[in-house]
PDB file of C-alpha atoms in Angstrom:
ATOM      1  CA  GLU A   1     -53.928   3.365  15.317  1.00 96.00           C
ATOM      2  CA  VAL A   2     -53.477  -0.250  14.314  1.00 97.00           C
ATOM      3  CA  GLN A   3     -49.980  -1.364  15.217  1.00 98.00           C
ATOM      4  CA  LEU A   4     -47.740  -4.222  16.232  1.00 98.00           C
ATOM      5  CA  VAL A   5     -44.945  -3.429  18.671  1.00 98.00           C
ATOM      6  CA  GLN A   6     -42.148  -5.933  19.088  1.00 98.00           C
ATOM      7  CA  SER A   7     -39.766  -6.484  21.968  1.00 98.00           C
ATOM      8  CA  GLY A   8     -36.256  -5.099  21.844  1.00 98.00           C
ATOM      9  CA  ALA A   9     -33.016  -6.386  20.387  1.00 98.00           C
ATOM     10  CA  GLU A  10     -31.431  -9.446  21.971  1.00 98.00           C
ATOM     11  CA  VAL A  11     -27.852 -10.675  22.179  1.00 98.00           C
ATOM     12  CA  LYS A  12     -27.536 -14.315  23.132  1.00 98.00           C
ATOM     13  CA  LYS A  13     -24.968 -17.110  23.203  1.00 98.00           C
ATOM     14  CA  PRO A  14     -25.335 -20.372  21.258  1.00 98.00           C
ATOM     15  CA  GLY A  15     -27.412 -22.885  23.182  1.00 98.00           C
ATOM     16  CA  GLU A  16     -29.380 -20.264  25.100  1.00 98.00           C
ATOM     17  CA  SER A  17     -33.160 -19.986  24.940  1.00 98.00           C
ATOM     18  CA  LEU A  18     -35.104 -16.919  23.850  1.00 98.00           C
ATOM     19  CA  LYS A  19     -38.687 -15.701  23.597  1.00 98.00           C
ATOM     20  CA  ILE A  20     -39.527 -12.517  21.685  1.00 98.00           C
ATOM     21  CA  SER A  21     -42.890 -10.802  21.625  1.00 98.00           C
ATOM     22  CA  CYS A  22     -45.255  -8.881  19.391  1.00 98.00           C
ATOM     23  CA  LYS A  23     -48.070  -6.835  20.950  1.00 98.00           C
ATOM     24  CA  GLY A  24     -51.053  -5.789  18.867  1.00 98.00           C
ATOM     25  CA  SER A  25     -53.224  -2.760  19.477  1.00 97.00           C
ATOM     26  CA  GLY A  26     -55.923  -0.746  17.757  1.00 97.00           C
ATOM     27  CA  TYR A  27     -57.799  -3.767  16.404  1.00 97.00           C
ATOM     28  CA  SER A  28     -59.445  -7.007  17.530  1.00 96.00           C
ATOM     29  CA  PHE A  29     -56.299  -9.047  18.148  1.00 96.00           C
ATOM     30  CA  SER A  30     -58.105 -12.401  18.422  1.00 94.00           C
ATOM     31  CA  ASN A  31     -59.622 -12.149  14.951  1.00 94.00           C
ATOM     32  CA  TYR A  32     -56.480 -11.893  12.797  1.00 95.00           C
ATOM     33  CA  TRP A  33     -53.709 -14.385  12.186  1.00 95.00           C
ATOM     34  CA  ILE A  34     -50.227 -13.184  13.192  1.00 97.00           C
ATOM     35  CA  GLY A  35     -47.248 -14.385  11.201  1.00 97.00           C
ATOM     36  CA  TRP A  36     -43.505 -14.341  11.834  1.00 98.00           C
ATOM     37  CA  VAL A  37     -40.961 -13.551   9.108  1.00 98.00           C
ATOM     38  CA  ARG A  38     -37.178 -13.913   9.232  1.00 98.00           C
ATOM     39  CA  GLN A  39     -34.698 -11.705   7.429  1.00 98.00           C
ATOM     40  CA  MET A  40     -31.098 -12.779   7.713  1.00 98.00           C
ATOM     41  CA  PRO A  41     -28.434 -10.080   7.292  1.00 97.00           C
ATOM     42  CA  GLY A  42     -28.475  -8.758   3.728  1.00 95.00           C
ATOM     43  CA  LYS A  43     -31.006 -11.356   2.635  1.00 97.00           C
ATOM     44  CA  GLY A  44     -34.681 -11.618   1.709  1.00 97.00           C
ATOM     45  CA  LEU A  45     -37.858 -12.370   3.617  1.00 97.00           C
ATOM     46  CA  GLU A  46     -38.753 -15.882   4.792  1.00 97.00           C
ATOM     47  CA  TRP A  47     -42.142 -16.844   6.227  1.00 96.00           C
ATOM     48  CA  MET A  48     -41.643 -18.926   9.373  1.00 97.00           C
ATOM     49  CA  ALA A  49     -44.955 -19.591  11.065  1.00 96.00           C
ATOM     50  CA  ILE A  50     -48.405 -18.207  11.746  1.00 95.00           C
ATOM     51  CA  ILE A  51     -50.898 -18.367  14.594  1.00 96.00           C
ATOM     52  CA  TYR A  52     -54.582 -17.542  15.025  1.00 95.00           C
ATOM     53  CA  PRO A  53     -54.997 -15.978  18.461  1.00 93.00           C
ATOM     54  CA  GLY A  54     -58.688 -16.807  18.688  1.00 89.00           C
ATOM     55  CA  GLU A  55     -58.030 -20.561  18.745  1.00 88.00           C
ATOM     56  CA  SER A  56     -54.226 -20.773  19.010  1.00 83.00           C
ATOM     57  CA  ASP A  57     -54.246 -22.604  15.680  1.00 92.00           C
ATOM     58  CA  THR A  58     -50.723 -22.714  14.262  1.00 95.00           C
ATOM     59  CA  ARG A  59     -49.002 -23.422  10.961  1.00 93.00           C
ATOM     60  CA  TYR A  60     -45.264 -23.728  10.381  1.00 95.00           C
ATOM     61  CA  SER A  61     -43.123 -23.497   7.288  1.00 94.00           C
ATOM     62  CA  PRO A  62     -41.403 -26.882   6.773  1.00 93.00           C
ATOM     63  CA  SER A  63     -38.088 -25.010   6.973  1.00 95.00           C
ATOM     64  CA  PHE A  64     -38.825 -23.869  10.526  1.00 97.00           C
ATOM     65  CA  GLN A  65     -40.955 -26.727  11.902  1.00 97.00           C
ATOM     66  CA  GLY A  66     -39.274 -28.025  15.041  1.00 97.00           C
ATOM     67  CA  GLN A  67     -36.809 -25.122  15.116  1.00 97.00           C
ATOM     68  CA  VAL A  68     -39.074 -22.533  16.726  1.00 98.00           C
ATOM     69  CA  THR A  69     -42.347 -22.398  18.647  1.00 98.00           C
ATOM     70  CA  ILE A  70     -45.038 -19.787  18.282  1.00 97.00           C
ATOM     71  CA  SER A  71     -47.636 -19.011  20.906  1.00 97.00           C
ATOM     72  CA  VAL A  72     -50.062 -16.319  21.941  1.00 97.00           C
ATOM     73  CA  ASP A  73     -51.578 -14.773  25.041  1.00 96.00           C
ATOM     74  CA  LYS A  74     -54.929 -13.297  24.033  1.00 94.00           C
ATOM     75  CA  SER A  75     -55.374 -11.623  27.409  1.00 95.00           C
ATOM     76  CA  ILE A  76     -52.497  -9.253  26.626  1.00 97.00           C
ATOM     77  CA  SER A  77     -52.879  -9.247  22.814  1.00 97.00           C
ATOM     78  CA  THR A  78     -49.376 -10.597  22.398  1.00 98.00           C
ATOM     79  CA  ALA A  79     -47.823 -13.223  20.152  1.00 98.00           C
ATOM     80  CA  PHE A  80     -44.511 -14.912  20.868  1.00 98.00           C
ATOM     81  CA  LEU A  81     -41.713 -16.619  18.957  1.00 98.00           C
ATOM     82  CA  GLN A  82     -39.338 -18.786  20.937  1.00 98.00           C
ATOM     83  CA  TRP A  83     -36.210 -20.879  20.592  1.00 98.00           C
ATOM     84  CA  SER A  84     -35.076 -23.537  23.053  1.00 98.00           C
ATOM     85  CA  SER A  85     -31.450 -23.641  21.876  1.00 98.00           C
ATOM     86  CA  LEU A  86     -30.183 -20.822  19.694  1.00 98.00           C
ATOM     87  CA  LYS A  87     -27.573 -21.260  16.968  1.00 98.00           C
ATOM     88  CA  ALA A  88     -25.343 -18.658  15.350  1.00 98.00           C
ATOM     89  CA  SER A  89     -27.392 -19.134  12.183  1.00 98.00           C
ATOM     90  CA  ASP A  90     -30.469 -17.766  14.015  1.00 98.00           C
ATOM     91  CA  THR A  91     -28.889 -14.302  13.862  1.00 98.00           C
ATOM     92  CA  ALA A  92     -31.439 -12.241  11.963  1.00 98.00           C
ATOM     93  CA  MET A  93     -34.150  -9.621  12.113  1.00 98.00           C
ATOM     94  CA  TYR A  94     -37.508 -11.121  13.004  1.00 98.00           C
ATOM     95  CA  TYR A  95     -40.752  -9.415  12.053  1.00 98.00           C
ATOM     96  CA  CYS A  96     -44.283 -10.141  13.150  1.00 98.00           C
ATOM     97  CA  ALA A  97     -47.066  -9.184  10.775  1.00 98.00           C
ATOM     98  CA  ARG A  98     -50.865  -9.227  10.788  1.00 97.00           C
ATOM     99  CA  GLN A  99     -52.429 -11.381   8.121  1.00 95.00           C
ATOM    100  CA  ARG A 100     -55.515 -10.105   6.323  1.00 91.00           C
ATOM    101  CA  ASP A 101     -57.908 -11.732   3.879  1.00 84.00           C
ATOM    102  CA  GLY A 102     -56.158 -15.067   4.297  1.00 80.00           C
ATOM    103  CA  SER A 103     -53.265 -14.107   2.085  1.00 85.00           C
ATOM    104  CA  LEU A 104     -51.385 -10.871   2.760  1.00 93.00           C
ATOM    105  CA  PHE A 105     -49.579  -9.169   5.612  1.00 96.00           C
ATOM    106  CA  ASP A 106     -50.891  -5.639   6.023  1.00 96.00           C
ATOM    107  CA  ILE A 107     -49.454  -4.448   9.349  1.00 98.00           C
ATOM    108  CA  TRP A 108     -45.863  -5.162  10.373  1.00 98.00           C
ATOM    109  CA  GLY A 109     -43.999  -4.809  13.622  1.00 98.00           C
ATOM    110  CA  GLN A 110     -40.793  -2.793  13.686  1.00 98.00           C
ATOM    111  CA  GLY A 111     -38.676  -5.943  13.901  1.00 98.00           C
ATOM    112  CA  THR A 112     -36.577  -7.572  16.628  1.00 98.00           C
ATOM    113  CA  LEU A 113     -32.882  -8.069  15.930  1.00 98.00           C
ATOM    114  CA  VAL A 114     -31.555 -11.298  17.400  1.00 98.00           C
ATOM    115  CA  THR A 115     -27.794 -11.737  17.529  1.00 98.00           C
ATOM    116  CA  VAL A 116     -26.359 -15.097  18.537  1.00 98.00           C
ATOM    117  CA  SER A 117     -22.633 -15.060  19.153  1.00 97.00           C
ATOM    118  CA  SER A 118     -20.191 -16.709  21.491  1.00 96.00           C
TER     119      SER A 118
ATOM    120  CA  ASP S   1     -43.647 -25.720  -1.870  1.00 85.00           C
ATOM    121  CA  ILE S   2     -44.355 -22.991  -4.366  1.00 92.00           C
ATOM    122  CA  GLN S   3     -41.248 -21.069  -5.410  1.00 94.00           C
ATOM    123  CA  MET S   4     -41.345 -17.405  -6.389  1.00 96.00           C
ATOM    124  CA  THR S   5     -38.752 -15.986  -8.779  1.00 97.00           C
ATOM    125  CA  GLN S   6     -38.358 -12.258  -9.287  1.00 98.00           C
ATOM    126  CA  SER S   7     -36.545 -10.525 -12.110  1.00 98.00           C
ATOM    127  CA  PRO S   8     -34.405  -8.603 -12.312  1.00 97.00           C
ATOM    128  CA  SER S   9     -32.546  -8.908  -9.003  1.00 97.00           C
ATOM    129  CA  THR S  10     -31.281  -5.348  -9.340  1.00 97.00           C
ATOM    130  CA  LEU S  11     -32.614  -2.544 -11.477  1.00 96.00           C
ATOM    131  CA  SER S  12     -30.939   0.816 -12.095  1.00 96.00           C
ATOM    132  CA  ALA S  13     -33.314   3.610 -13.002  1.00 96.00           C
ATOM    133  CA  SER S  14     -33.684   7.381 -12.957  1.00 96.00           C
ATOM    134  CA  VAL S  15     -36.330   9.596 -11.416  1.00 96.00           C
ATOM    135  CA  GLY S  16     -39.256   9.749 -13.822  1.00 96.00           C
ATOM    136  CA  ASP S  17     -38.602   6.333 -15.377  1.00 97.00           C
ATOM    137  CA  ARG S  18     -41.259   3.651 -15.780  1.00 97.00           C
ATOM    138  CA  VAL S  19     -40.145   0.530 -13.928  1.00 97.00           C
ATOM    139  CA  THR S  20     -41.463  -3.027 -14.235  1.00 98.00           C
ATOM    140  CA  ILE S  21     -40.618  -5.951 -11.963  1.00 98.00           C
ATOM    141  CA  THR S  22     -41.683  -9.497 -12.790  1.00 98.00           C
ATOM    142  CA  CYS S  23     -42.567 -12.295 -10.398  1.00 98.00           C
ATOM    143  CA  ARG S  24     -43.099 -15.887 -11.527  1.00 98.00           C
ATOM    144  CA  ALA S  25     -44.606 -18.681  -9.444  1.00 96.00           C
ATOM    145  CA  SER S  26     -43.621 -22.329  -9.853  1.00 95.00           C
ATOM    146  CA  GLN S  27     -47.321 -23.174 -10.219  1.00 94.00           C
ATOM    147  CA  SER S  28     -50.584 -21.302 -10.529  1.00 94.00           C
ATOM    148  CA  ILE S  29     -51.517 -19.204  -7.517  1.00 93.00           C
ATOM    149  CA  ARG S  30     -54.582 -17.640  -9.160  1.00 93.00           C
ATOM    150  CA  ASN S  31     -54.383 -14.020  -7.939  1.00 93.00           C
ATOM    151  CA  TRP S  32     -53.023 -14.664  -4.432  1.00 94.00           C
ATOM    152  CA  LEU S  33     -50.063 -12.354  -4.924  1.00 96.00           C
ATOM    153  CA  ALA S  34     -48.929  -9.341  -2.925  1.00 96.00           C
ATOM    154  CA  TRP S  35     -46.133  -6.827  -3.395  1.00 98.00           C
ATOM    155  CA  TYR S  36     -44.142  -5.145  -0.632  1.00 98.00           C
ATOM    156  CA  GLN S  37     -41.612  -2.319  -0.490  1.00 98.00           C
ATOM    157  CA  GLN S  38     -38.780  -2.417   2.011  1.00 98.00           C
ATOM    158  CA  LYS S  39     -36.324   0.345   2.768  1.00 97.00           C
ATOM    159  CA  PRO S  40     -33.063  -0.251   4.648  1.00 95.00           C
ATOM    160  CA  GLY S  41     -33.605  -0.773   8.358  1.00 95.00           C
ATOM    161  CA  LYS S  42     -37.391  -0.689   8.003  1.00 97.00           C
ATOM    162  CA  ALA S  43     -40.185  -3.246   8.001  1.00 98.00           C
ATOM    163  CA  PRO S  44     -41.790  -4.178   4.693  1.00 98.00           C
ATOM    164  CA  LYS S  45     -44.787  -2.140   3.572  1.00 98.00           C
ATOM    165  CA  LEU S  46     -47.739  -3.626   1.697  1.00 97.00           C
ATOM    166  CA  LEU S  47     -48.270  -2.008  -1.714  1.00 98.00           C
ATOM    167  CA  ILE S  48     -50.493  -4.335  -3.755  1.00 97.00           C
ATOM    168  CA  TYR S  49     -52.655  -7.314  -2.813  1.00 95.00           C
ATOM    169  CA  LYS S  50     -54.631  -9.885  -4.777  1.00 95.00           C
ATOM    170  CA  ALA S  51     -52.306  -9.144  -7.698  1.00 96.00           C
ATOM    171  CA  SER S  52     -53.805  -5.779  -8.657  1.00 97.00           C
ATOM    172  CA  SER S  53     -55.528  -4.127  -5.682  1.00 97.00           C
ATOM    173  CA  LEU S  54     -53.814  -1.007  -4.366  1.00 98.00           C
ATOM    174  CA  GLN S  55     -53.421  -0.871  -0.587  1.00 96.00           C
ATOM    175  CA  SER S  56     -54.975   2.181   1.010  1.00 96.00           C
ATOM    176  CA  GLY S  57     -52.606   5.122   1.120  1.00 96.00           C
ATOM    177  CA  VAL S  58     -50.246   3.807  -1.562  1.00 98.00           C
ATOM    178  CA  PRO S  59     -49.649   6.237  -4.452  1.00 97.00           C
ATOM    179  CA  SER S  60     -51.417   5.445  -7.687  1.00 97.00           C
ATOM    180  CA  ARG S  61     -48.130   5.316  -9.607  1.00 97.00           C
ATOM    181  CA  PHE S  62     -47.851   1.767  -8.233  1.00 98.00           C
ATOM    182  CA  SER S  63     -49.872  -0.903 -10.028  1.00 98.00           C
ATOM    183  CA  GLY S  64     -49.938  -4.664 -10.232  1.00 98.00           C
ATOM    184  CA  SER S  65     -51.140  -7.088 -12.856  1.00 98.00           C
ATOM    185  CA  GLY S  66     -51.172 -10.758 -13.739  1.00 97.00           C
ATOM    186  CA  SER S  67     -52.795 -13.999 -12.682  1.00 96.00           C
ATOM    187  CA  GLY S  68     -51.937 -17.666 -12.636  1.00 95.00           C
ATOM    188  CA  ALA S  69     -48.158 -17.824 -12.460  1.00 96.00           C
ATOM    189  CA  GLU S  70     -46.858 -14.543 -13.896  1.00 98.00           C
ATOM    190  CA  PHE S  71     -47.208 -11.140 -12.303  1.00 98.00           C
ATOM    191  CA  THR S  72     -45.788  -7.643 -12.656  1.00 98.00           C
ATOM    192  CA  LEU S  73     -45.358  -4.609 -10.467  1.00 98.00           C
ATOM    193  CA  THR S  74     -45.155  -1.336 -12.371  1.00 98.00           C
ATOM    194  CA  ILE S  75     -44.079   2.025 -11.054  1.00 97.00           C
ATOM    195  CA  THR S  76     -44.905   4.832 -13.450  1.00 95.00           C
ATOM    196  CA  SER S  77     -42.685   7.900 -13.085  1.00 94.00           C
ATOM    197  CA  LEU S  78     -40.256   6.675 -10.419  1.00 96.00           C
ATOM    198  CA  GLN S  79     -39.885   9.069  -7.475  1.00 96.00           C
ATOM    199  CA  PRO S  80     -36.895   9.534  -5.124  1.00 95.00           C
ATOM    200  CA  ASP S  81     -38.859   7.842  -2.337  1.00 95.00           C
ATOM    201  CA  ASP S  82     -39.295   4.703  -4.475  1.00 97.00           C
ATOM    202  CA  PHE S  83     -35.664   3.577  -4.372  1.00 94.00           C
ATOM    203  CA  ALA S  84     -35.991   0.468  -2.255  1.00 97.00           C
ATOM    204  CA  THR S  85     -36.218  -3.323  -2.450  1.00 98.00           C
ATOM    205  CA  TYR S  86     -39.453  -4.891  -3.651  1.00 98.00           C
ATOM    206  CA  TYR S  87     -40.724  -8.359  -2.796  1.00 98.00           C
ATOM    207  CA  CYS S  88     -43.556 -10.405  -4.194  1.00 98.00           C
ATOM    208  CA  GLN S  89     -45.328 -12.898  -1.919  1.00 97.00           C
ATOM    209  CA  GLN S  90     -47.722 -15.733  -2.670  1.00 95.00           C
ATOM    210  CA  TYR S  91     -50.272 -17.526  -0.569  1.00 88.00           C
ATOM    211  CA  ASN S  92     -51.361 -21.109  -1.118  1.00 81.00           C
ATOM    212  CA  SER S  93     -52.832 -23.604   1.355  1.00 77.00           C
ATOM    213  CA  TYR S  94     -51.497 -22.137   4.585  1.00 81.00           C
ATOM    214  CA  SER S  95     -48.107 -21.474   3.067  1.00 87.00           C
ATOM    215  CA  TRP S  96     -46.614 -18.095   2.255  1.00 92.00           C
ATOM    216  CA  THR S  97     -43.515 -17.605   0.102  1.00 94.00           C
ATOM    217  CA  PHE S  98     -41.609 -14.457  -0.813  1.00 96.00           C
ATOM    218  CA  GLY S  99     -39.594 -13.794  -3.917  1.00 97.00           C
ATOM    219  CA  GLN S 100     -35.895 -13.085  -3.473  1.00 97.00           C
ATOM    220  CA  GLY S 101     -36.379  -9.348  -3.924  1.00 98.00           C
ATOM    221  CA  THR S 102     -35.613  -6.697  -6.550  1.00 98.00           C
ATOM    222  CA  LYS S 103     -33.471  -3.758  -5.548  1.00 98.00           C
ATOM    223  CA  VAL S 104     -34.302  -0.546  -7.392  1.00 98.00           C
ATOM    224  CA  GLU S 105     -31.196   1.645  -7.439  1.00 96.00           C
ATOM    225  CA  ILE S 106     -30.495   5.156  -8.613  1.00 89.00           C
ATOM    226  CA  LYS S 107     -28.915   5.187 -12.075  1.00 88.00           C
TER     227      LYS S 107
END
């Protein structure tokens, strides 16, 4: 079965760092871009960034450039999204998703809820 | 950046109704348009890609049409399982943008 499994919910304080993960299985992980999508509470979907595991090529939405860092470890078929200094406004559900055909996201992780509160 | 505008934001309908959701792009995106369904507490699910291609396993009551800058998602004979929020999404030059969503509610 093709799937993406994300790491569990996190509760952090403002200023703390965080790295969440997304592990792919059931397909050739290196050959598909993996994207990250934010969904703030009660709001819509926002594309954040995308990475190609085969070459670690990355693209960022201008809205998220410099705010987060994406990376990948091909050896364990896992993509990562990280923050160096969290803000309360980073509180959201974060989804990873496999990109197919250069344009769509066909497989989604279950989401990782990040709560940032003092 | 290309902006995507969906209408309506909320739609009230009954089981068996035909439902149409519109998505407009701020510039032409040819047919690089996908539709997703999201239920509360769940990840989005791909329904339609390249404007009109049905994703495997998606019921045939879902269909998509359009090209350029105007697109529609149609659900013929709405089913109880279809009450959810629907998003369109465009791709252009390594940039992906979602519409703001359309919530389909029970009338």
